[in-house]
Coordinates of C-alpha atoms and ligand atoms in Angstrom, one line a residue:
M1 CA 79.3 100.8 92.3
K2 CA 78.2 97.4 90.9
I3 CA 79.7 94.9 93.4
G4 CA 79.7 91.1 93.4
I5 CA 80.4 89.2 96.6
I6 CA 81.3 85.6 96.4
G7 CA 80.8 84.0 99.8
A8 CA 77.9 85.0 102.1
G9 CA 79.2 83.8 105.4
N10 CA 80.5 85.9 108.3
I11 CA 82.4 88.3 106.2
G12 CA 80.4 88.2 102.9
G13 CA 77.2 88.6 104.8
N14 CA 78.4 91.7 106.7
L15 CA 80.0 93.2 103.6
T16 CA 76.7 92.8 101.9
R17 CA 75.0 94.6 104.8
R18 CA 77.4 97.5 105.0
L19 CA 77.9 98.0 101.2
T20 CA 74.1 98.0 100.6
A21 CA 73.7 100.4 103.5
I22 CA 76.0 103.0 101.9
G23 CA 74.2 102.7 98.6
H24 CA 76.0 100.1 96.4
D25 CA 74.4 97.7 94.0
V26 CA 75.4 94.4 95.5
S27 CA 74.9 90.9 94.2
V28 CA 75.9 88.0 96.5
A29 CA 76.5 84.3 96.0
N30 CA 77.3 81.2 98.0
S31 CA 78.0 77.6 97.1
R32 CA 74.5 76.3 97.7
G33 CA 72.6 78.6 95.4
P34 CA 70.6 81.9 95.5
H35 CA 67.5 80.2 97.0
T36 CA 69.5 79.8 100.3
L37 CA 70.1 83.6 100.4
T38 CA 66.6 85.0 100.3
A39 CA 66.8 86.2 104.0
L40 CA 70.0 88.1 103.4
A41 CA 68.5 89.6 100.1
D42 CA 65.3 90.6 101.8
E43 CA 67.2 92.2 104.7
T44 CA 69.6 94.2 102.6
G45 CA 68.2 94.7 99.2
A46 CA 71.1 92.8 97.7
T47 CA 70.4 90.4 94.8
A48 CA 71.0 86.7 95.5
V49 CA 72.7 85.1 92.5
T50 CA 75.2 82.4 91.5
A51 CA 78.9 83.2 91.6
A52 CA 79.0 83.6 87.8
E53 CA 76.1 86.1 87.9
A54 CA 77.7 88.0 90.8
V55 CA 80.7 88.7 88.6
R56 CA 78.9 89.6 85.4
G57 CA 79.5 93.3 84.7
A58 CA 80.8 93.9 88.3
E59 CA 83.2 96.8 88.8
L60 CA 84.4 95.2 92.1
V61 CA 84.3 91.6 93.2
V62 CA 85.0 90.4 96.7
V63 CA 86.2 86.8 97.1
T64 CA 85.4 85.7 100.6
V65 CA 85.3 82.0 100.9
P66 CA 87.4 79.5 102.8
L67 CA 90.8 79.4 101.2
K68 CA 90.6 75.7 100.3
N69 CA 87.5 76.5 98.2
V70 CA 89.1 79.1 96.0
P71 CA 90.2 76.4 93.4
D72 CA 86.5 75.3 93.2
L73 CA 85.5 78.7 91.7
P74 CA 84.8 78.3 88.0
S75 CA 87.9 79.0 85.8
G76 CA 87.7 82.2 83.9
L77 CA 85.2 83.4 86.4
L78 CA 86.4 87.0 86.2
D79 CA 86.3 87.2 82.4
A80 CA 82.6 88.4 82.5
A81 CA 83.4 91.2 84.9
A82 CA 83.7 94.9 83.8
D83 CA 87.0 95.9 82.2
D84 CA 89.4 96.9 85.0
V85 CA 87.4 95.0 87.6
V86 CA 89.0 95.3 91.1
V87 CA 89.1 92.1 93.1
I88 CA 89.3 92.1 96.9
D89 CA 90.6 89.0 98.6
T90 CA 89.6 88.6 102.3
N91 CA 90.9 85.1 102.7
N92 CA 93.3 83.5 105.2
Y93 CA 95.1 80.1 105.3
Y94 CA 93.9 78.1 108.3
P95 CA 95.7 74.8 107.6
K96 CA 95.0 73.0 110.9
E97 CA 91.4 74.0 111.4
R98 CA 90.0 74.2 107.9
D99 CA 92.1 74.3 104.8
G100 CA 94.5 71.4 105.0
R101 CA 98.0 71.7 103.6
I102 CA 98.8 74.0 100.7
D103 CA 102.4 73.4 99.7
A104 CA 103.1 76.7 98.0
I105 CA 101.9 78.7 101.0
E106 CA 103.9 76.5 103.4
D107 CA 106.9 77.2 101.2
G108 CA 106.5 80.9 101.6
M109 CA 104.1 82.2 98.9
P110 CA 101.9 84.9 100.3
E111 CA 98.3 83.7 100.7
S112 CA 96.9 86.3 98.3
R113 CA 99.5 85.5 95.6
W114 CA 98.2 81.9 95.7
T115 CA 94.6 83.1 95.4
E116 CA 95.6 85.4 92.5
Q117 CA 97.1 82.4 90.7
H118 CA 93.9 80.5 91.0
L119 CA 91.7 83.4 90.0
G120 CA 93.9 84.4 87.1
H121 CA 93.6 88.0 88.3
P122 CA 95.4 90.4 90.6
V123 CA 93.8 91.0 94.0
I124 CA 93.8 93.6 96.7
K125 CA 94.1 92.1 100.2
A126 CA 91.8 93.7 102.6
F127 CA 89.5 92.8 105.5
N128 CA 91.4 89.6 106.1
G129 CA 92.3 90.6 109.7
T130 CA 89.0 92.3 110.4
Y131 CA 86.5 90.7 112.8
A132 CA 83.3 90.1 110.8
D133 CA 81.1 91.9 113.3
D134 CA 83.3 95.0 113.1
I135 CA 82.2 95.6 109.5
V136 CA 78.8 96.6 110.8
D137 CA 79.6 97.6 114.4
K138 CA 82.7 99.7 114.0
P139 CA 82.2 102.2 111.2
R140 CA 82.9 105.7 112.5
P141 CA 83.0 109.2 110.8
H142 CA 86.3 110.8 109.9
G143 CA 88.1 112.2 112.9
D144 CA 86.2 110.1 115.4
P145 CA 88.8 108.9 118.0
E146 CA 87.3 105.4 117.8
R147 CA 87.6 105.1 114.0
I148 CA 89.9 102.1 113.3
A149 CA 92.2 101.5 110.3
L150 CA 92.5 98.5 108.1
P151 CA 95.7 97.5 106.2
V152 CA 95.3 97.2 102.4
A153 CA 97.9 95.5 100.2
G154 CA 98.1 95.1 96.4
D155 CA 100.2 95.7 93.4
D156 CA 97.9 97.8 91.2
A157 CA 97.9 101.4 92.5
A158 CA 94.6 102.3 90.9
A159 CA 92.8 99.2 92.2
K160 CA 94.3 99.8 95.7
K161 CA 93.0 103.4 95.6
T162 CA 89.5 102.2 94.6
V163 CA 89.5 99.8 97.6
R164 CA 90.9 102.4 100.0
D165 CA 88.3 104.9 98.9
L166 CA 85.5 102.3 99.4
I167 CA 86.7 101.4 102.9
D168 CA 86.9 105.0 103.8
A169 CA 83.3 105.5 102.7
M170 CA 82.4 102.4 104.8
G171 CA 83.7 104.2 107.9
F172 CA 87.3 103.0 108.3
D173 CA 90.7 104.5 107.8
T174 CA 93.3 102.5 105.8
V175 CA 97.0 102.0 105.8
D176 CA 98.9 101.2 102.6
A177 CA 100.5 97.8 103.4
G178 CA 102.6 97.6 100.2
G179 CA 102.3 95.0 97.4
I180 CA 101.2 91.4 97.5
D181 CA 104.8 90.3 98.1
D182 CA 104.6 92.3 101.4
S183 CA 101.2 91.0 102.3
W184 CA 102.5 88.4 104.8
R185 CA 102.7 91.3 107.1
Q186 CA 98.9 91.1 107.6
Q187 CA 98.4 87.3 107.5
P188 CA 97.1 85.4 110.5
D189 CA 99.0 85.7 113.8
T190 CA 100.9 88.9 112.8
P191 CA 100.7 91.9 115.1
V192 CA 98.2 93.7 112.8
Y193 CA 95.8 90.7 112.5
G194 CA 92.7 91.5 114.5
L195 CA 94.2 94.8 115.8
R196 CA 91.6 97.4 116.4
A197 CA 93.6 100.6 116.3
G198 CA 94.1 103.8 114.3
T199 CA 96.5 104.4 111.4
E200 CA 99.7 105.0 113.4
E201 CA 99.4 101.8 115.4
V202 CA 98.4 99.8 112.4
A203 CA 101.5 101.1 110.5
K204 CA 103.7 100.1 113.5
A205 CA 102.2 96.7 113.7
L206 CA 102.8 96.1 110.0
A207 CA 106.4 97.1 110.4
A208 CA 106.8 94.8 113.4
A209 CA 105.7 91.6 111.6
S210 CA 108.1 88.7 111.1
P211 CA 108.3 86.9 107.8
E212 CA 108.4 83.5 109.6
R213 CA 105.1 81.7 109.3
P214 CA 103.9 81.1 112.9
Q215 CA 103.7 77.4 113.9
N216 CA 100.0 77.7 114.7
F217 CA 99.4 78.5 111.0
R218 CA 101.5 75.8 109.5
A219 CA 100.1 72.4 108.4
Ligands
LIG1 N1 85.1 85.2 110.1 C1 85.9 86.2 110.2 O1 85.7 87.0 111.2 C2 86.9 86.5 109.2 C3 87.7 87.6 109.3 C4 88.6 88.0 108.3 C5 88.8 87.1 107.2 N2 88.1 85.9 107.2 C6 88.4 85.1 106.0 O2 87.5 85.4 105.0 C7 87.1 84.2 104.3 C8 85.6 84.0 104.6 O3 85.4 83.8 106.0 P1 83.9 83.6 106.6 O4 84.1 83.5 108.1 O5 83.0 84.6 106.1 O6 83.5 82.1 106.1 P2 82.2 81.3 106.3 O7 81.3 82.0 107.3 O8 82.6 79.9 106.4 O9 81.5 81.5 104.8 C9 82.1 81.0 103.7 C10 81.1 81.4 102.5 O10 81.8 80.9 101.3 C11 80.8 80.3 100.5 N3 81.5 79.4 99.6 C12 82.3 78.3 99.8 N4 82.7 77.8 98.7 C13 82.1 78.5 97.7 C14 82.1 78.4 96.3 N5 82.9 77.4 95.6 N6 81.4 79.3 95.6 C15 80.7 80.3 96.2 N7 80.7 80.4 97.5 C16 81.4 79.5 98.3 C17 80.0 79.5 101.5 O11 78.8 79.2 100.9 P3 77.9 77.9 101.5 O12 77.6 78.2 102.9 O13 76.7 77.9 100.6 O14 78.8 76.7 101.4 C18 79.8 80.6 102.6 O15 78.8 81.5 102.2 C19 87.9 83.0 104.9 O16 89.0 82.8 104.1 C20 88.3 83.6 106.3 O17 89.5 83.0 106.7 C21 87.2 85.6 108.1

């Protein structure tokens, strides 16, 4: 699949490593420019590009930048992607440490809904509660007792299936976490956030989440 990754930090870097390792055609971008990504490109075979170039013709785009930087992405960014492009949002709202106050999220809007509004495109929420190192350290074959499951939320059934199939091929099970209106169940400080467990425990953790935003994750 032709994949564009916007953000080349902890998560974007390791998604680049894993997705190239299983044979995808990956382009990766950061804010400082492709010349700062030559080491990652040499290591993985990915193509270092600008954000606009990462999206051009992509069948799948991953947005994995600090949440506060989402509004900095060029408007209409996704217009140049393939028809029916699937967009993965890995982001989290860390108001105290990083992002500052975002009123809509403080007022209860799911973080991925806010991101969708800025991107002008629906997203599938995935990897937001996954430790970055686990993307390269924890893939396991089907049936392995150590294979972990990741929650995946989104409103578009076809796009969600594409993402779940991709994550399956990466070496992880998935659990359908509902639509974006339900995606608070996997936001920071919920029971599933950072949980390394199989499908049953992940489903239980999603069900046990409280809709109250935890104090630690309020501005
Ligand atoms: N770290 C984790 O384990 C983890 C786990 C799950 C989810 N997350 C979430 O996933 C997101 C990414 O986390 P991270 O830890 O990978 O962040 P990070 O290490 O700080 O990396 C952020 C990346 O985003 C790039 N970026 C920032 N603004 C950009 C822009 N306007 N255009 C293009 N690229 C831009 C940065 O590029 P420059 O360096 O060039 O500025 C950098 O490559 C965050 O929302 C985070 O909360 C993180």
